[in-house]
CSV table of C-alpha atoms in Angstrom, one decimal:
chain,number,residue,atom,x,y,z
A,254,UNK,CA,0.0,0.0,0.0
A,255,UNK,CA,2.7,2.5,0.9
A,256,UNK,CA,4.5,1.9,-2.4
A,257,UNK,CA,1.3,2.5,-4.3
A,258,UNK,CA,0.5,5.7,-2.4
A,259,UNK,CA,4.1,7.0,-2.8
A,260,UNK,CA,4.0,6.3,-6.5
A,261,UNK,CA,0.8,8.4,-6.8
A,262,UNK,CA,2.4,11.2,-4.9
A,263,UNK,CA,5.7,11.1,-6.7
A,264,UNK,CA,3.9,10.9,-10.1
A,265,UNK,CA,2.0,14.1,-9.5
A,266,UNK,CA,-1.4,12.4,-9.6
A,267,UNK,CA,-2.4,14.0,-6.2
A,268,UNK,CA,-0.8,17.4,-6.2
A,269,UNK,CA,-3.2,18.9,-3.7
A,270,UNK,CA,-3.1,16.3,-1.0
A,271,UNK,CA,-2.2,17.9,2.3
A,272,UNK,CA,-2.5,15.0,4.6
A,273,UNK,CA,-3.1,11.2,4.6
A,274,UNK,CA,-3.5,8.9,7.6
A,275,UNK,CA,-4.3,5.2,7.3
A,276,UNK,CA,-5.4,3.2,10.3
A,277,UNK,CA,-5.7,-0.6,10.2
A,278,UNK,CA,-6.6,-2.8,13.1
A,279,UNK,CA,-6.5,0.3,15.4
A,280,UNK,CA,-2.9,1.2,14.5
A,281,UNK,CA,-1.7,4.0,12.3
A,282,UNK,CA,0.1,2.2,9.4
A,283,UNK,CA,0.7,5.1,7.0
A,284,UNK,CA,1.1,8.9,7.3
A,285,UNK,CA,2.0,11.3,4.5
A,286,UNK,CA,2.0,15.1,4.6
A,287,UNK,CA,2.4,17.6,1.8
A,288,UNK,CA,2.4,21.4,1.2
A,289,UNK,CA,0.3,23.9,-0.7
A,290,UNK,CA,-1.9,26.9,-0.6
A,291,UNK,CA,-4.7,26.6,2.0
A,292,UNK,CA,-7.7,28.3,3.4
A,293,UNK,CA,-9.7,28.3,6.6
A,294,UNK,CA,-13.1,28.5,5.0
A,295,UNK,CA,-12.8,31.5,2.8
A,296,UNK,CA,-9.8,33.1,4.6
A,297,UNK,CA,-6.5,32.5,2.7
A,298,UNK,CA,-3.7,31.0,4.8
A,299,UNK,CA,-1.0,31.2,2.2
A,300,UNK,CA,1.5,28.4,1.5
A,301,UNK,CA,1.5,25.9,4.3
A,302,UNK,CA,3.9,23.1,5.0
A,303,UNK,CA,1.8,20.4,6.7
A,304,UNK,CA,2.8,18.0,9.4
A,305,UNK,CA,1.1,15.8,12.0
A,306,UNK,CA,0.2,18.8,14.2
A,307,UNK,CA,-1.3,21.1,11.5
A,308,UNK,CA,-5.0,21.6,11.9
A,309,UNK,CA,-7.0,21.4,8.6
A,310,UNK,CA,-10.4,22.4,7.5
A,311,UNK,CA,-12.8,19.4,7.3
A,312,UNK,CA,-15.5,21.4,5.5
A,313,UNK,CA,-18.5,19.1,5.2
A,314,UNK,CA,-17.0,16.2,7.0
A,315,UNK,CA,-18.0,18.4,9.9
A,316,UNK,CA,-21.6,17.2,9.2
A,317,UNK,CA,-20.6,13.6,9.9
A,318,UNK,CA,-19.1,14.7,13.2
A,319,UNK,CA,-22.3,16.6,14.1
A,320,UNK,CA,-24.2,13.3,13.7
A,321,UNK,CA,-21.9,11.7,16.3
A,322,UNK,CA,-22.4,14.6,18.7
A,323,UNK,CA,-26.2,14.4,18.2
A,324,UNK,CA,-26.0,10.7,19.2
A,325,UNK,CA,-24.0,11.6,22.4
A,326,UNK,CA,-26.6,14.2,23.3
A,327,UNK,CA,-29.5,11.8,22.5
A,328,UNK,CA,-27.9,9.2,24.8
A,329,UNK,CA,-27.7,11.9,27.6
A,330,UNK,CA,-31.4,12.7,27.1
A,331,UNK,CA,-30.6,16.3,25.9
A,332,UNK,CA,-32.2,16.2,22.5
A,333,UNK,CA,-35.4,14.6,21.1
A,334,UNK,CA,-35.5,11.3,19.1
A,335,UNK,CA,-35.1,11.7,15.3
A,336,UNK,CA,-38.8,11.1,14.8
A,337,UNK,CA,-39.7,14.3,16.8
A,338,UNK,CA,-41.3,17.3,15.0
A,339,UNK,CA,-38.6,19.6,13.7
A,340,UNK,CA,-40.3,23.0,13.8
A,341,UNK,CA,-41.5,22.3,17.3
A,342,UNK,CA,-37.8,22.7,18.4
A,343,UNK,CA,-38.0,26.3,17.2
A,344,UNK,CA,-41.3,27.6,18.7
A,345,UNK,CA,-40.3,31.2,18.7
A,346,UNK,CA,-40.6,31.4,14.9
A,347,UNK,CA,-44.3,30.4,14.8
A,348,UNK,CA,-43.9,28.5,11.6
A,349,UNK,CA,-47.1,27.0,10.3
A,350,UNK,CA,-47.8,24.3,7.7
A,351,UNK,CA,-44.6,22.3,8.2
A,352,UNK,CA,-45.6,20.1,11.1
A,353,UNK,CA,-44.8,17.1,8.9
A,354,UNK,CA,-41.0,17.8,9.1
A,355,UNK,CA,-39.0,15.7,11.6
A,356,UNK,CA,-35.5,15.9,12.9
A,357,UNK,CA,-34.9,12.7,10.9
A,358,UNK,CA,-35.6,14.7,7.7
A,359,UNK,CA,-32.8,17.0,8.6
A,360,UNK,CA,-30.5,14.1,9.6
A,361,UNK,CA,-31.1,12.5,6.2
A,362,UNK,CA,-31.2,15.7,4.1
A,363,UNK,CA,-34.7,14.9,2.9
A,364,UNK,CA,-36.4,18.1,4.0
A,365,UNK,CA,-37.9,18.8,0.6
A,366,UNK,CA,-37.0,22.5,0.9
A,367,UNK,CA,-35.4,24.7,-1.7
A,368,UNK,CA,-31.6,24.7,-1.3
A,369,UNK,CA,-28.8,25.2,-3.8
A,370,UNK,CA,-25.1,24.7,-2.9
A,371,UNK,CA,-24.0,24.2,-6.5
A,372,UNK,CA,-22.6,27.7,-6.7
A,373,UNK,CA,-19.1,28.5,-5.3
A,374,UNK,CA,-18.9,29.0,-1.6
A,375,UNK,CA,-17.7,32.5,-2.2
A,376,UNK,CA,-21.0,33.4,-3.9
A,377,UNK,CA,-23.7,34.9,-1.7
A,378,UNK,CA,-26.3,33.2,-3.9
A,379,UNK,CA,-25.0,29.8,-2.6
A,380,UNK,CA,-27.6,28.8,0.0
A,381,UNK,CA,-25.1,28.0,2.7
A,382,UNK,CA,-23.5,31.4,2.3
A,383,UNK,CA,-26.9,33.0,2.2
A,384,UNK,CA,-27.7,31.3,5.4
A,385,UNK,CA,-24.5,32.7,6.9
A,386,UNK,CA,-25.5,36.2,5.8
A,387,UNK,CA,-29.0,35.9,7.1
A,388,UNK,CA,-30.1,37.7,10.3
A,389,UNK,CA,-31.2,34.4,11.7
A,390,UNK,CA,-29.7,31.3,10.1
A,391,UNK,CA,-32.2,28.8,11.5
A,392,UNK,CA,-35.3,30.8,10.5
A,393,UNK,CA,-33.7,31.2,7.1
A,394,UNK,CA,-33.5,27.4,6.7
A,395,UNK,CA,-36.9,26.6,8.1
A,396,UNK,CA,-38.7,29.2,5.9
A,397,UNK,CA,-37.2,28.1,2.6
A,398,UNK,CA,-39.9,27.3,0.0
A,399,UNK,CA,-41.2,23.7,0.0
A,400,UNK,CA,-40.4,22.2,-3.4
A,401,UNK,CA,-41.1,18.5,-2.9
A,402,UNK,CA,-42.4,15.9,-0.4
A,403,UNK,CA,-40.2,15.4,2.6
A,404,UNK,CA,-38.5,12.1,3.1
A,405,UNK,CA,-38.5,11.0,-0.5
A,406,UNK,CA,-35.3,12.3,-2.1
A,407,UNK,CA,-31.9,13.2,-0.7
A,408,UNK,CA,-30.9,16.8,-1.6
A,409,UNK,CA,-27.7,18.3,-0.3
A,410,UNK,CA,-28.4,20.9,2.4
A,411,UNK,CA,-26.0,22.4,4.8
A,412,UNK,CA,-28.9,24.1,6.4
A,413,UNK,CA,-30.2,20.8,7.7
A,414,UNK,CA,-27.0,20.3,9.6
A,415,UNK,CA,-27.3,23.8,11.0
A,416,UNK,CA,-30.6,22.9,12.5
A,417,UNK,CA,-29.2,19.8,14.1
A,418,UNK,CA,-26.4,21.8,15.6
A,419,UNK,CA,-28.9,24.3,17.1
A,420,UNK,CA,-31.0,21.5,18.5
A,421,UNK,CA,-27.8,20.1,20.3
A,422,UNK,CA,-27.0,23.6,21.5
A,423,UNK,CA,-30.4,24.2,23.0
A,424,UNK,CA,-30.5,20.8,24.6
A,425,UNK,CA,-26.9,21.0,26.0
A,426,UNK,CA,-27.2,24.6,27.1
A,427,UNK,CA,-23.9,25.5,25.5
A,428,UNK,CA,-22.6,26.0,22.0
A,429,UNK,CA,-22.1,23.0,19.7
A,430,UNK,CA,-18.4,23.6,19.7
A,431,UNK,CA,-18.2,23.6,23.5
A,432,UNK,CA,-20.4,20.5,23.9
A,433,UNK,CA,-18.4,18.6,21.2
A,434,UNK,CA,-15.2,19.5,22.8
A,435,UNK,CA,-16.3,18.2,26.2
A,436,UNK,CA,-18.1,15.1,25.1
A,437,UNK,CA,-16.2,14.0,22.0
A,438,UNK,CA,-12.8,15.6,21.4
A,439,UNK,CA,-11.5,15.7,25.0
A,440,UNK,CA,-12.5,12.0,25.7
A,441,UNK,CA,-10.6,11.1,22.5
A,442,UNK,CA,-7.6,13.0,23.8
A,443,UNK,CA,-7.3,15.5,20.9
A,444,UNK,CA,-4.6,18.1,21.8
A,445,UNK,CA,-6.1,20.8,19.5
A,446,UNK,CA,-9.2,21.5,17.5
A,447,UNK,CA,-11.2,24.5,16.3
A,448,UNK,CA,-14.8,25.0,15.3
A,449,UNK,CA,-15.4,28.3,13.7
A,450,UNK,CA,-18.3,30.6,14.6
A,451,UNK,CA,-20.5,32.7,12.3
A,452,UNK,CA,-20.8,36.4,12.9
A,453,UNK,CA,-23.8,35.6,15.0
A,454,UNK,CA,-21.7,33.6,17.4
A,455,UNK,CA,-23.3,30.3,16.2
A,456,UNK,CA,-21.0,27.3,15.6
A,457,UNK,CA,-20.8,26.6,11.8
A,458,UNK,CA,-22.1,23.1,12.2
A,459,UNK,CA,-22.1,22.3,8.4
A,460,UNK,CA,-18.5,23.2,7.6
A,461,UNK,CA,-16.5,24.9,10.3
A,462,UNK,CA,-14.5,22.1,12.1
A,463,UNK,CA,-10.7,21.9,11.9
A,464,UNK,CA,-8.8,18.9,13.2
A,465,UNK,CA,-5.4,17.2,12.6
A,466,UNK,CA,-5.7,14.4,10.0
A,467,UNK,CA,-4.6,11.9,12.6
A,468,UNK,CA,-7.4,13.0,14.9
A,469,UNK,CA,-9.9,12.8,12.0
A,470,UNK,CA,-8.8,9.2,11.6
A,471,UNK,CA,-9.4,8.7,15.3
A,472,UNK,CA,-13.0,9.8,14.8
A,473,UNK,CA,-13.3,7.1,12.1
A,474,UNK,CA,-11.8,4.5,14.4
A,475,UNK,CA,-14.3,5.5,17.1
A,476,UNK,CA,-17.1,4.7,14.6
A,477,UNK,CA,-15.4,1.5,13.6
A,478,UNK,CA,-15.2,0.5,17.3
A,479,UNK,CA,-18.9,1.1,17.9
A,480,UNK,CA,-18.5,4.3,19.9
A,481,UNK,CA,-16.4,2.9,22.8
A,482,UNK,CA,-18.9,4.3,25.3
A,483,UNK,CA,-18.3,7.8,24.1
A,484,UNK,CA,-21.0,7.6,21.5
A,485,UNK,CA,-23.8,5.0,22.2
A,486,UNK,CA,-23.2,1.9,20.1
A,487,UNK,CA,-26.9,1.8,19.2
A,488,UNK,CA,-26.6,5.2,17.7
A,489,UNK,CA,-23.6,4.2,15.6
A,490,UNK,CA,-25.8,1.4,14.1
A,491,UNK,CA,-28.7,3.8,13.5
A,492,UNK,CA,-26.5,6.5,12.0
A,493,UNK,CA,-24.9,4.1,9.5
A,494,UNK,CA,-28.2,2.4,8.4
A,495,UNK,CA,-29.1,3.4,4.9
A,496,UNK,CA,-32.2,5.7,5.0
A,497,UNK,CA,-32.4,7.0,1.4
A,498,UNK,CA,-30.9,5.9,-1.9
A,499,UNK,CA,-28.4,8.2,-3.7
A,500,UNK,CA,-28.6,8.9,-7.4
A,501,UNK,CA,-25.7,6.9,-8.9
A,502,UNK,CA,-25.7,4.3,-6.2
A,503,UNK,CA,-25.1,4.0,-2.5
A,504,UNK,CA,-27.1,5.4,0.2
A,505,UNK,CA,-27.2,8.0,2.9
A,506,UNK,CA,-27.7,7.5,6.6
A,507,UNK,CA,-27.6,10.2,9.3
A,508,UNK,CA,-25.1,12.7,7.8
A,509,UNK,CA,-22.9,9.9,6.4
A,510,UNK,CA,-22.6,8.5,2.9
A,511,UNK,CA,-22.9,4.8,2.7
A,512,UNK,CA,-21.3,2.6,0.0
A,513,UNK,CA,-23.2,-0.4,-1.3
A,514,UNK,CA,-21.9,-3.6,-2.8
A,515,UNK,CA,-19.5,-6.2,-1.3
A,516,UNK,CA,-17.2,-3.6,0.2
A,517,UNK,CA,-19.3,-1.8,2.9
A,518,UNK,CA,-18.0,1.7,3.7
A,519,UNK,CA,-19.2,4.8,5.4
A,520,UNK,CA,-17.8,8.2,4.4
A,521,UNK,CA,-17.7,11.8,5.3
A,522,UNK,CA,-16.9,14.1,2.3
A,523,UNK,CA,-15.9,17.8,2.3
A,524,UNK,CA,-15.2,20.5,-0.3
A,525,UNK,CA,-11.7,20.5,-1.5
A,526,UNK,CA,-11.1,16.7,-1.1
A,527,UNK,CA,-11.6,16.2,2.6
A,528,UNK,CA,-12.4,12.6,3.2
A,529,UNK,CA,-13.0,10.2,6.1
A,530,UNK,CA,-13.6,6.6,5.0
A,531,UNK,CA,-14.5,3.7,7.3
A,532,UNK,CA,-14.4,0.2,5.9
A,533,UNK,CA,-15.7,-2.0,8.8
A,534,UNK,CA,-15.1,-5.5,7.3
A,535,UNK,CA,-11.4,-4.6,6.8
A,536,UNK,CA,-10.8,-2.7,10.1
A,537,UNK,CA,-9.7,0.2,7.9
A,538,UNK,CA,-9.9,3.9,8.4
A,539,UNK,CA,-8.6,6.5,5.9
A,540,UNK,CA,-8.4,10.2,6.5
A,541,UNK,CA,-7.4,12.6,3.7
A,542,UNK,CA,-7.1,16.4,3.8
A,543,UNK,CA,-6.6,18.4,0.6
A,544,UNK,CA,-6.7,21.8,-1.0
A,545,UNK,CA,-8.8,21.4,-4.1
A,546,UNK,CA,-11.4,23.9,-2.9
A,547,UNK,CA,-14.2,24.5,-5.4
A,548,UNK,CA,-12.3,22.1,-7.9
A,549,UNK,CA,-13.3,18.6,-7.0
A,550,UNK,CA,-11.8,15.6,-5.2
A,551,UNK,CA,-9.3,14.3,-7.8
A,552,UNK,CA,-6.3,14.4,-5.5
A,553,UNK,CA,-7.9,12.8,-2.5
A,554,UNK,CA,-9.6,10.2,-4.8
A,555,UNK,CA,-6.2,9.2,-6.3
A,556,UNK,CA,-4.6,8.5,-2.9
A,557,UNK,CA,-7.8,6.8,-1.7
A,558,UNK,CA,-7.8,4.5,-4.7
A,559,UNK,CA,-4.2,3.6,-4.0
A,560,UNK,CA,-5.0,2.8,-0.4
A,561,UNK,CA,-8.0,0.7,-1.2
A,562,UNK,CA,-6.5,-1.1,-4.2
A,563,UNK,CA,-5.5,-4.2,-2.3
């Protein structure tokens, strides 16, 4: 495996990879770090020489971590079950006609609301950026026009994760970042982590988490290990159960992509090539960070293919 990965990196097939950590059987078996221009969300960081201790944007892999944090809060009785009504968690908005929506619709991104993240994340017309610019991000999401029946079709929506993050915040009585630090990151022994806030002081649940790649891999190992008492094991099972089919194959659970076929896998994916892949039957976890923001996942896919080839 190391030879394949190094050949890909030497051959220039993955020029934007910033970090790669492979864990097999609970042990780190491969680490590689690169260099390149980087950003913290839309703030340029310039040219960075990455090493084991460099924090990196996870972008939308943050969503998969939020699902774990929700499971912790659920186990502590701080948040409602996924089947609970969604708008009832936000009574101050007085929203009518959406009583059919549940927290599970947010967890599975099947809200049926108008949402478009196809535009660059520097464009205020991108729905996630529009949410960040809105006077109240949660009202913005909940008041989006209904465009289809809820629960029927997966449609990418960072706003769904924002709602989950706020439900955790309200239940825990502290910010999502603070609760995640106390209940997930500190029990895992992470020496450093960051979770950015919007201008409104709200944790950017959908995209704002920064971890070291080796710690991202540790999150994957936690999933592989069934939660280890940090996250309830029953929640891990529920989180990774396919809930909705994806166009082109595979499924989606609670904020995790799920591969089908003989090689079962669960995956978190973030803009720019951020990846967290868990392959349960092989005891394998792969974490990749990269800098292909707004460009795709070619570099991270190249090294992933090399890791998973045999």
